[in-house]
Short mmCIF file of C-alpha atoms in Angstrom, two decimals:
data_model
loop_
_atom_site.label_atom_id
_atom_site.label_comp_id
_atom_site.label_asym_id
_atom_site.label_seq_id
_atom_site.Cartn_x
_atom_site.Cartn_y
_atom_site.Cartn_z
CA UNK N 8 144.45 20.90 80.12
CA UNK N 9 142.04 23.69 80.76
CA UNK N 10 140.10 23.72 84.02
CA UNK N 11 136.55 22.51 83.76
CA UNK N 12 134.03 25.20 83.57
CA UNK N 13 130.87 25.64 85.81
CA UNK N 14 128.50 25.27 82.75
CA UNK N 15 130.18 21.89 81.49
CA UNK N 16 128.24 19.80 84.21
CA UNK N 17 124.80 19.43 85.18
CA UNK N 18 123.96 20.10 88.88
CA UNK N 19 121.16 19.49 91.55
CA UNK N 20 117.80 19.19 90.01
CA UNK N 21 119.60 19.26 86.59
CA UNK N 22 116.50 18.08 84.80
CA UNK N 23 114.84 21.43 85.36
CA UNK N 24 117.38 23.79 86.75
CA UNK N 25 120.41 24.80 84.36
CA UNK N 26 122.10 27.18 86.81
CA UNK N 27 121.99 29.47 89.83
CA UNK N 28 123.39 32.85 90.04
CA UNK N 29 124.04 35.44 92.90
CA UNK N 30 124.94 38.94 91.84
CA UNK N 31 125.83 41.76 94.35
CA UNK N 32 125.69 45.28 93.22
CA UNK N 33 128.47 47.45 95.01
CA UNK N 34 129.60 51.12 94.60
CA UNK N 35 132.54 53.16 96.00
CA UNK N 36 131.82 55.99 98.15
CA UNK N 37 132.55 59.65 97.06
CA UNK N 38 132.82 58.78 93.32
CA UNK N 39 130.08 59.63 90.78
CA UNK N 40 128.24 56.48 89.53
CA UNK N 41 129.61 54.83 86.46
CA UNK N 42 127.12 56.54 84.04
CA UNK N 43 128.63 59.87 84.93
CA UNK N 44 132.21 59.00 85.37
CA UNK N 45 135.03 60.68 83.40
CA UNK N 46 137.66 58.24 81.63
CA UNK N 47 140.11 59.14 84.47
CA UNK N 48 137.61 58.17 87.11
CA UNK N 49 136.89 54.74 85.42
CA UNK N 50 140.47 54.10 85.35
CA UNK N 51 140.75 55.08 89.13
CA UNK N 52 138.00 52.62 89.95
CA UNK N 53 139.73 49.80 87.83
CA UNK N 54 143.05 50.53 89.61
CA UNK N 55 141.34 50.43 93.10
CA UNK N 56 139.75 47.10 92.35
CA UNK N 57 142.80 45.46 90.94
CA UNK N 58 144.83 46.82 93.81
CA UNK N 59 142.55 44.78 96.20
CA UNK N 60 144.53 41.69 94.89
CA UNK N 61 148.09 42.31 95.45
CA UNK N 62 150.41 41.51 92.67
CA UNK N 63 152.83 39.64 94.95
CA UNK N 64 150.28 37.12 96.24
CA UNK N 65 148.63 34.14 94.34
CA UNK N 66 145.39 35.37 92.97
CA UNK N 67 142.25 33.48 92.33
CA UNK N 68 141.29 35.90 89.44
CA UNK N 69 142.43 36.59 86.13
CA UNK N 70 142.33 40.34 85.49
CA UNK N 71 141.14 41.82 82.12
CA UNK N 72 140.56 45.11 80.67
CA UNK N 73 137.58 44.83 78.41
CA UNK N 74 139.00 47.15 75.78
CA UNK N 75 141.60 44.55 75.11
CA UNK N 76 138.99 41.83 74.42
CA UNK N 77 138.06 41.08 70.89
CA UNK N 78 134.42 41.59 69.92
CA UNK N 79 133.75 37.95 69.36
CA UNK N 80 135.12 37.01 72.82
CA UNK N 81 132.86 39.69 74.46
CA UNK N 82 129.89 38.09 72.85
CA UNK N 83 131.08 34.67 74.03
CA UNK N 84 131.35 35.94 77.45
CA UNK N 85 127.67 37.29 77.41
CA UNK N 86 126.52 33.74 76.18
CA UNK N 87 128.38 32.34 79.24
CA UNK N 88 126.77 34.98 81.35
CA UNK N 89 129.99 36.24 82.59
CA UNK N 90 129.04 39.65 81.71
CA UNK N 91 125.82 41.50 80.67
CA UNK N 92 124.99 42.70 77.23
CA UNK N 93 125.22 46.28 78.37
CA UNK N 94 128.64 45.71 79.64
CA UNK N 95 129.67 44.21 76.41
CA UNK N 96 128.39 46.97 74.29
CA UNK N 97 131.07 49.56 75.27
CA UNK N 98 134.12 48.04 76.79
CA UNK N 99 136.10 51.20 77.36
CA UNK N 100 136.78 52.00 80.94
CA UNK N 101 135.77 48.43 82.00
CA UNK N 102 137.40 45.63 83.53
CA UNK N 103 136.54 41.88 84.53
CA UNK N 104 138.09 39.60 87.23
CA UNK N 105 137.23 36.08 86.69
CA UNK N 106 138.28 32.71 88.19
CA UNK N 107 139.61 29.86 86.08
CA UNK N 108 136.24 27.82 86.26
CA UNK N 109 134.45 31.07 85.52
CA UNK N 110 132.28 30.48 88.49
CA UNK N 111 133.09 33.88 90.04
CA UNK N 112 133.36 37.15 88.04
CA UNK N 113 133.46 40.70 89.10
CA UNK N 114 132.40 43.40 86.36
CA UNK N 115 134.14 46.75 86.99
CA UNK N 116 132.35 49.73 85.54
CA UNK N 117 128.96 48.22 84.59
CA UNK N 118 125.86 50.02 85.89
CA UNK N 119 127.50 49.96 89.37
CA UNK N 120 131.25 50.24 90.10
CA UNK N 121 131.30 46.50 91.12
CA UNK N 122 129.12 43.72 90.21
CA UNK N 123 130.30 40.52 92.07
CA UNK N 124 128.80 37.47 90.50
CA UNK N 125 128.82 33.67 91.37
CA UNK N 126 127.51 31.16 88.91
CA UNK N 127 126.98 27.40 89.71
CA UNK N 128 125.35 24.65 87.72
CA UNK N 129 122.02 23.24 88.99
CA UNK N 130 120.14 24.57 91.92
CA UNK N 131 122.70 25.61 94.40
CA UNK N 132 121.61 29.00 96.09
CA UNK N 133 123.31 28.43 99.23
CA UNK N 134 126.86 27.81 98.11
CA UNK N 135 126.53 30.57 95.54
CA UNK N 136 125.64 33.01 98.35
CA UNK N 137 128.35 31.73 100.61
CA UNK N 138 131.02 32.30 97.83
CA UNK N 139 129.57 35.77 96.92
CA UNK N 140 129.32 37.08 100.56
CA UNK N 141 132.85 35.79 101.05
CA UNK N 142 134.33 37.71 98.22
CA UNK N 143 132.18 40.67 99.04
CA UNK N 144 133.72 40.51 102.66
CA UNK N 145 137.15 40.37 101.31
CA UNK N 146 136.66 43.62 98.93
CA UNK N 147 134.66 45.35 101.77
CA UNK N 148 137.83 45.46 103.93
CA UNK N 149 139.98 46.82 101.00
CA UNK N 150 137.77 49.23 99.45
CA UNK N 151 135.37 51.77 100.64
CA UNK N 152 131.66 50.69 99.60
CA UNK N 153 128.80 53.36 99.72
CA UNK N 154 126.57 52.07 102.54
CA UNK N 155 123.84 53.74 104.68
CA UNK N 156 122.29 51.88 107.69
CA UNK N 157 118.94 53.04 106.55
CA UNK N 158 119.24 52.31 102.86
CA UNK N 159 121.76 49.73 102.84
CA UNK N 160 124.12 49.42 99.93
CA UNK N 161 123.77 52.59 97.76
CA UNK N 162 123.48 51.57 94.11
CA UNK N 163 123.11 53.73 90.90
CA UNK N 164 119.73 52.34 90.39
CA UNK N 165 117.27 52.65 93.38
CA UNK N 166 115.60 49.07 92.43
CA UNK N 167 119.04 47.69 93.95
CA UNK N 168 119.17 49.62 97.27
CA UNK N 169 119.33 47.43 100.27
CA UNK N 170 121.21 44.29 99.71
CA UNK N 171 122.06 45.00 96.12
CA UNK N 172 121.61 41.25 95.78
CA UNK N 173 120.00 39.59 92.72
CA UNK N 174 119.62 35.90 93.25
CA UNK N 175 118.43 34.10 90.16
CA UNK N 176 117.80 30.41 88.84
CA UNK N 177 117.82 29.48 85.30
CA UNK N 178 115.14 26.94 84.60
CA UNK N 179 114.22 24.77 81.55
CA UNK N 180 110.45 24.75 81.48
CA UNK N 181 109.30 23.24 78.25
CA UNK N 182 106.33 21.39 79.77
CA UNK N 183 104.85 24.44 81.30
CA UNK N 184 105.45 26.61 78.25
CA UNK N 185 103.76 23.88 76.31
CA UNK N 186 100.70 24.01 78.42
CA UNK N 187 100.72 27.83 78.17
CA UNK N 188 100.94 28.57 81.96
CA UNK N 189 104.07 30.69 81.86
CA UNK N 190 102.11 33.81 81.72
CA UNK N 191 100.14 32.98 84.68
CA UNK N 192 103.15 31.77 86.55
CA UNK N 193 104.68 35.25 85.76
CA UNK N 194 101.86 37.32 87.14
CA UNK N 195 101.68 35.02 90.33
CA UNK N 196 105.37 35.08 91.03
CA UNK N 197 105.45 38.90 90.47
CA UNK N 198 103.08 39.37 93.46
CA UNK N 199 105.73 37.27 95.68
CA UNK N 200 108.33 39.79 94.83
CA UNK N 201 109.89 37.76 92.02
CA UNK N 202 110.28 38.11 88.35
CA UNK N 203 110.64 35.68 85.48
CA UNK N 204 112.51 36.75 82.38
CA UNK N 205 114.06 34.95 79.22
CA UNK N 206 117.62 33.60 78.99
CA UNK N 207 119.72 36.86 78.69
CA UNK N 208 117.89 38.75 81.55
CA UNK N 209 116.08 42.01 80.96
CA UNK N 210 114.00 42.29 77.83
CA UNK N 211 115.16 39.21 76.37
CA UNK N 212 112.95 36.48 74.74
CA UNK N 213 112.49 32.94 76.21
CA UNK N 214 114.66 30.83 73.80
CA UNK N 215 114.42 27.17 74.08
CA UNK N 216 111.87 27.18 76.99
CA UNK N 217 114.73 28.66 79.15
CA UNK N 218 113.70 31.31 81.83
CA UNK N 219 115.30 33.01 84.65
CA UNK N 220 113.48 33.69 87.98
CA UNK N 221 114.84 36.15 90.32
CA UNK N 222 114.08 38.31 93.39
CA UNK N 223 112.85 41.91 92.61
CA UNK N 224 112.81 43.42 96.00
CA UNK N 225 116.08 44.23 97.75
CA UNK N 226 115.21 46.66 100.63
CA UNK N 227 113.56 45.62 103.80
CA UNK N 228 114.54 41.83 103.16
CA UNK N 229 117.62 40.07 104.31
CA UNK N 230 119.76 38.25 101.72
CA UNK N 231 118.64 34.81 103.30
CA UNK N 232 115.07 35.74 103.34
CA UNK N 233 115.24 36.61 99.58
CA UNK N 234 116.94 33.34 98.89
CA UNK N 235 114.48 31.14 101.04
CA UNK N 236 111.66 32.92 99.37
CA UNK N 237 113.13 32.18 95.92
CA UNK N 238 114.12 28.65 96.81
CA UNK N 239 110.42 27.86 98.00
CA UNK N 240 108.93 29.13 94.52
CA UNK N 241 111.49 27.43 92.50
CA UNK N 242 110.99 24.05 94.29
CA UNK N 243 107.17 24.37 93.45
CA UNK N 244 107.84 25.26 89.90
CA UNK N 245 110.18 22.26 89.46
CA UNK N 246 107.37 19.99 90.77
CA UNK N 247 104.96 21.40 88.45
CA UNK N 248 107.25 21.17 85.57
CA UNK N 249 107.90 17.54 86.43
CA UNK N 250 104.38 16.47 86.86
CA UNK N 251 103.57 18.40 83.42
CA UNK N 252 106.39 16.28 81.72
CA UNK N 253 105.04 13.02 83.10
CA UNK N 254 101.58 13.91 81.39
CA UNK N 255 103.30 14.63 78.18
CA UNK N 256 105.57 11.74 78.33
CA UNK N 257 103.14 8.98 76.97
CA UNK N 258 101.84 11.10 74.26
CA UNK N 259 102.89 9.81 70.70
CA UNK N 260 102.82 13.34 69.39
CA UNK N 261 105.29 14.40 72.06
CA UNK N 262 107.51 11.21 71.53
CA UNK N 263 107.64 12.10 67.94
CA UNK N 264 108.70 15.74 68.61
CA UNK N 265 111.53 14.52 70.82
CA UNK N 266 112.94 12.04 68.17
CA UNK N 267 112.18 14.23 65.17
CA UNK N 268 114.13 17.29 66.75
CA UNK N 269 116.98 14.80 67.61
CA UNK N 270 117.02 13.45 63.90
CA UNK N 271 117.28 17.07 62.69
CA UNK N 272 119.99 18.02 64.94
CA UNK N 273 121.92 14.83 64.29
CA UNK N 274 121.71 15.45 60.47
CA UNK N 275 121.28 19.18 59.66
CA UNK N 276 123.93 20.76 57.58
CA UNK N 277 122.92 24.28 58.46
CA UNK N 278 121.38 25.37 61.86
CA UNK N 279 120.40 28.95 62.83
CA UNK N 280 120.82 29.81 66.50
CA UNK N 281 116.94 29.98 66.77
CA UNK N 282 116.47 26.67 65.08
CA UNK N 283 118.92 25.05 67.37
CA UNK N 284 117.35 26.51 70.67
CA UNK N 285 113.89 25.37 69.49
CA UNK N 286 115.14 21.78 68.68
CA UNK N 287 117.51 21.12 71.65
CA UNK N 288 114.69 22.16 74.20
CA UNK N 289 112.52 18.82 73.49
CA UNK N 290 115.70 16.72 73.09
CA UNK N 291 116.80 17.90 76.61
CA UNK N 292 113.35 17.22 78.08
CA UNK N 293 113.74 13.63 76.29
CA UNK N 294 116.98 13.26 77.83
CA UNK N 295 115.80 14.21 81.32
CA UNK N 296 112.82 11.74 80.89
CA UNK N 297 115.08 8.86 80.13
CA UNK N 298 113.77 8.57 76.48
CA UNK N 299 117.28 9.21 75.00
CA UNK N 300 120.26 7.55 76.40
CA UNK N 301 123.32 8.28 74.22
CA UNK N 302 123.82 11.76 75.32
CA UNK N 303 123.50 13.23 78.98
CA UNK N 304 122.46 16.43 80.61
CA UNK N 305 126.38 17.53 81.17
CA UNK N 306 126.66 17.23 77.39
CA UNK N 307 123.61 19.24 76.62
CA UNK N 308 124.43 22.22 78.91
CA UNK N 309 127.91 22.41 77.30
CA UNK N 310 126.30 22.40 74.01
CA UNK N 311 123.88 25.15 75.08
CA UNK N 312 126.84 27.45 75.53
CA UNK N 313 129.18 26.21 72.90
CA UNK N 314 126.71 26.44 69.96
CA UNK N 315 126.38 30.33 70.75
CA UNK N 316 127.56 32.72 67.82
CA UNK N 317 130.21 34.09 69.98
CA UNK N 318 131.36 30.73 71.33
CA UNK N 319 131.57 29.49 67.67
CA UNK N 320 133.58 32.50 66.51
CA UNK N 321 135.91 32.34 69.59
CA UNK N 322 136.65 28.46 68.90
CA UNK N 323 137.17 29.33 65.02
CA UNK N 324 139.57 32.20 66.18
CA UNK N 325 137.92 34.65 63.74
CA UNK N 326 134.97 36.60 62.91
CA UNK N 327 132.18 34.48 60.99
CA UNK N 328 129.22 35.59 59.22
CA UNK N 329 125.83 34.15 60.05
CA UNK N 330 125.89 31.73 57.18
CA UNK N 331 129.37 30.50 58.15
CA UNK N 332 128.29 30.17 61.79
CA UNK N 333 125.34 28.00 60.87
CA UNK N 334 127.54 25.51 58.98
CA UNK N 335 129.75 25.28 62.20
CA UNK N 336 126.96 25.22 64.46
CA UNK N 337 125.30 22.10 62.60
CA UNK N 338 128.88 20.39 62.28
CA UNK N 339 129.33 20.79 66.19
CA UNK N 340 125.89 19.69 67.12
CA UNK N 341 126.17 16.52 64.80
CA UNK N 342 129.37 15.63 66.43
CA UNK N 343 128.32 16.02 70.11
CA UNK N 344 125.06 14.20 69.40
CA UNK N 345 126.42 11.35 67.39
CA UNK Q 20 133.24 55.21 73.54
CA UNK Q 21 132.75 58.93 74.66
CA UNK Q 22 129.85 61.05 74.28
CA UNK Q 23 129.07 62.54 70.89
CA UNK Q 24 128.06 65.81 72.35
CA UNK Q 25 130.24 66.63 75.23
CA UNK Q 26 133.17 64.22 74.46
CA UNK Q 27 133.82 63.97 78.12
CA UNK Q 28 131.87 61.11 79.78
CA UNK Q 29 131.24 57.60 78.36
CA UNK Q 30 128.26 57.24 76.15
CA UNK Q 31 125.60 55.10 77.63
CA UNK Q 32 122.80 55.96 75.40
CA UNK Q 33 122.67 54.90 71.86
CA UNK Q 34 119.97 56.17 69.51
CA UNK Q 35 119.53 55.18 66.00
CA UNK Q 36 117.38 57.23 63.69
CA UNK Q 37 115.99 56.54 60.20
CA UNK Q 38 114.80 59.57 58.46
CA UNK Q 39 113.80 59.12 54.71
CA UNK Q 40 115.79 55.95 54.50
CA UNK Q 41 119.12 57.68 55.90
CA UNK Q 42 120.14 56.18 59.25
CA UNK Q 43 122.23 58.16 61.72
CA UNK Q 44 123.64 57.00 65.09
CA UNK Q 45 123.94 59.08 68.07
CA UNK Q 46 126.01 58.02 71.20
CA UNK Q 47 125.43 60.19 74.28
CA UNK Q 48 126.36 60.19 77.88
CA UNK Q 49 123.53 59.90 80.46
CA UNK Q 50 123.80 63.75 81.21
CA UNK Q 51 123.61 64.90 77.64
CA UNK Q 52 120.91 62.38 76.78
CA UNK Q 53 118.79 63.71 79.63
CA UNK Q 54 119.44 67.21 78.58
CA UNK Q 55 118.17 66.37 75.17
CA UNK Q 56 115.07 64.45 76.65
CA UNK Q 57 116.23 61.14 75.63
CA UNK Q 58 116.68 58.15 77.76
CA UNK Q 59 114.35 58.47 80.56
CA UNK Q 60 111.03 58.02 78.49
CA UNK Q 61 111.80 54.83 76.67
CA UNK Q 62 112.84 51.29 77.74
CA UNK Q 63 110.96 49.58 80.50
CA UNK Q 64 113.57 49.24 83.20
CA UNK Q 65 111.80 50.11 86.46
CA UNK Q 66 114.86 52.47 87.08
CA UNK Q 67 113.85 54.54 83.96
CA UNK Q 68 110.63 55.47 85.56
CA UNK Q 69 112.13 56.81 88.67
CA UNK Q 70 112.28 60.25 87.56
CA UNK Q 71 108.50 60.23 87.16
CA UNK Q 72 107.89 58.56 90.42
CA UNK Q 73 108.90 61.61 92.23
CA UNK Q 74 105.54 63.08 93.92
CA UNK Q 75 106.17 66.43 95.41
CA UNK Q 76 104.74 68.94 92.95
CA UNK Q 77 104.18 71.44 95.64
CA UNK Q 78 107.81 71.34 96.67
CA UNK Q 79 109.15 71.56 93.17
CA UNK Q 80 108.39 75.16 93.16
CA UNK Q 81 110.89 75.78 96.03
CA UNK Q 82 114.22 77.30 95.48
CA UNK Q 83 116.46 74.46 94.70
CA UNK Q 84 119.45 75.64 96.62
CA UNK Q 85 120.53 72.45 98.44
CA UNK Q 86 123.33 70.53 96.34
CA UNK Q 87 124.96 67.17 96.77
CA UNK Q 88 128.49 67.86 98.41
CA UNK Q 89 130.05 65.16 96.46
CA UNK Q 90 128.83 65.63 92.91
CA UNK Q 91 127.09 69.04 93.00
CA UNK Q 92 123.53 67.83 91.82
CA UNK Q 93 120.29 69.42 93.17
CA UNK Q 94 117.33 67.44 93.72
CA UNK Q 95 115.80 69.04 90.63
CA UNK Q 96 118.54 67.68 88.35
CA UNK Q 97 118.26 64.08 89.86
CA UNK Q 98 114.65 63.98 89.15
CA UNK Q 99 115.03 65.30 85.76
CA UNK Q 100 117.72 62.79 85.05
CA UNK Q 101 115.92 59.99 86.71
CA UNK Q 102 119.11 58.81 88.53
CA UNK Q 103 121.34 60.07 91.30
CA UNK Q 104 124.84 61.33 90.37
CA UNK Q 105 126.50 59.50 93.28
CA UNK Q 106 125.95 57.54 96.64
CA UNK Q 107 126.14 60.75 98.65
CA UNK Q 108 122.91 62.06 96.61
CA UNK Q 109 120.83 59.44 98.47
CA UNK Q 110 121.99 60.87 101.77
CA UNK Q 111 121.88 64.44 100.86
CA UNK Q 112 118.27 64.13 99.58
CA UNK Q 113 117.19 61.36 101.80
CA UNK Q 114 113.92 62.70 103.00
CA UNK Q 115 112.92 63.72 99.39
CA UNK Q 116 113.72 60.44 97.76
CA UNK Q 117 112.25 58.37 100.45
CA UNK Q 118 108.74 58.31 99.12
CA UNK Q 119 109.79 56.90 95.57
CA UNK Q 120 112.04 54.30 97.39
CA UNK Q 121 109.15 53.24 99.37
CA UNK Q 122 106.96 52.81 96.11
CA UNK Q 123 109.63 50.66 94.51
CA UNK Q 124 110.47 48.37 97.55
CA UNK Q 125 107.47 48.63 99.78
CA UNK Q 126 109.91 49.30 102.55
CA UNK Q 127 112.39 51.85 103.66
CA UNK Q 128 114.76 50.19 106.32
CA UNK Q 129 117.67 47.92 105.15
CA UNK Q 130 117.68 44.67 107.13
CA UNK Q 131 120.43 42.76 105.28
CA UNK Q 132 124.29 42.61 105.34
CA UNK Q 133 126.04 45.53 106.95
CA UNK Q 134 129.29 46.70 105.32
CA UNK Q 135 132.42 47.22 107.33
CA UNK Q 136 132.38 51.07 107.03
CA UNK Q 137 129.10 51.39 108.81
CA UNK Q 138 129.42 53.02 112.12
CA UNK Q 139 128.52 49.90 113.88
CA UNK Q 140 125.40 50.75 115.74
CA UNK Q 141 123.11 48.60 113.77
CA UNK Q 142 125.45 45.72 113.69
CA UNK Q 143 125.74 45.97 117.41
CA UNK Q 144 121.75 46.17 117.90
CA UNK Q 145 121.33 43.09 115.64
CA UNK Q 146 123.82 41.03 117.61
CA UNK Q 147 122.37 42.18 120.70
CA UNK Q 148 118.83 41.12 119.38
CA UNK Q 149 120.10 37.69 118.44
CA UNK Q 150 121.43 37.16 122.14
CA UNK Q 151 118.23 38.34 123.60
CA UNK Q 152 116.29 35.85 121.46
CA UNK Q 153 118.63 33.02 122.43
CA UNK Q 154 118.32 34.02 126.02
CA UNK Q 155 114.47 34.01 125.82
CA UNK Q 156 114.64 30.39 124.39
CA UNK Q 157 116.94 29.16 127.05
CA UNK Q 158 114.68 30.71 129.70
CA UNK Q 159 111.84 28.69 128.23
CA UNK Q 160 113.84 25.55 128.36
CA UNK Q 161 115.07 26.28 131.79
CA UNK Q 162 118.69 25.88 130.78
CA UNK Q 163 119.99 28.25 133.40
CA UNK Q 164 123.74 27.65 132.81
CA UNK Q 165 123.45 28.81 129.23
CA UNK Q 166 121.25 31.69 130.49
CA UNK Q 167 124.01 33.08 132.63
CA UNK Q 168 126.53 33.07 129.96
CA UNK Q 169 124.45 34.81 127.62
CA UNK Q 170 123.49 37.33 130.28
CA UNK Q 171 127.06 38.19 130.58
CA UNK Q 172 127.65 38.37 126.67
CA UNK Q 173 124.60 40.78 126.41
CA UNK Q 174 125.97 42.88 129.39
CA UNK Q 175 129.49 42.93 127.95
CA UNK Q 176 128.32 44.14 124.51
CA UNK Q 177 126.01 46.76 125.91
CA UNK Q 178 128.75 48.30 128.03
CA UNK Q 179 131.17 48.03 124.93
CA UNK Q 180 129.92 51.49 123.49
CA UNK Q 181 129.43 53.19 126.78
CA UNK Q 182 133.11 52.75 127.69
#
């Protein structure tokens, strides 16, 4: 049986927090940044990184060349947050190292030579950071990372200089969204060196009331300070979201929306990705509030991933057009929410 | 995918143009995109604005003779392209890049994790500071036994570099 993946379970503060991610940007010294690399130099970086994990020793990572990965699987990997959309767009000269539970992935040849990424379900910044820094230390002794004592880790984009660390927490904020205070929240956190974005990061729209909050500043702040700062703000957002949910809970209009959404999901024969995200959000909130008891947050977290266009095509083992995906998505959701 | 223009580097900028109903696609590497004036003036990634953050109009008329020993870029080229070519660019043009780095982060001194490749002075200085902080706390608590141990550790660490 395949190992359980990080997204198949719900974690700490799971009613509001979907997942936690730590990402470290690292580049190799004396090589051009990826945007300027030749095909040979890209190959050289992949060889160096693969070489850091000797063939004759058991390795925690599966090593994959992205040019060998079918397009539908690339899309599924984006949906599982293993790789970025930019990374999936042009897979030549790129590689990925990935653990069996998909909790640790290392992108080679993205915006920086290496992007070390750790994903955890629920609100779990400390253990995600411990794991990330551990793999960073391992690679640091085997590769020559570009580093300067004044500017820290030298990254292609100056917005990552310093720690090169982006810590982010994915939140389900349907009640705050309903109250229309996300915009205000976004302005407030930006003054604290944080940023709130949609589900797939930069420039993406908030689907299903899912938001990512992450640190923006990376220079002149330690990793621990950035993490503590993020943690305290997220704790406050969790409290606000819960209190707004309690206010909504007793309204007949809200209860109607939760069960009407569930009804559609349980019976629809065609579901677009957008409609699914719109309907699953009130259902998830209903489950978190104990209004619905025949499914749980673990199942819903899995479903959020499995109902993606790439995941559906990967499960089917073939390319599907939008209409075919809508049929399969509806069937999957009916089965899971029965 | 390689650049449509030079065919040498990976294409990272993708432009779709529709003129009179006819759509054409262009895939360019960062260098060719910058040459054609594409890439730095759209998209809202903070990094994309970097080129326009350079604030030394007086110095820009200077002769641009200094080049990065690793990738060969001049400061002017980095400013025009909006991105450095390699990590050594940051060290070569440190003084001239610093104002825009400060504008992004508000600070200019790294305080986080130190890479194994660093020469160790920062690492040692931070270890010493941590020990001195501990020592002060012990003095306040009148824990003289631990104080003596910490003092020895500090002395040993200080002498390490001089030996």
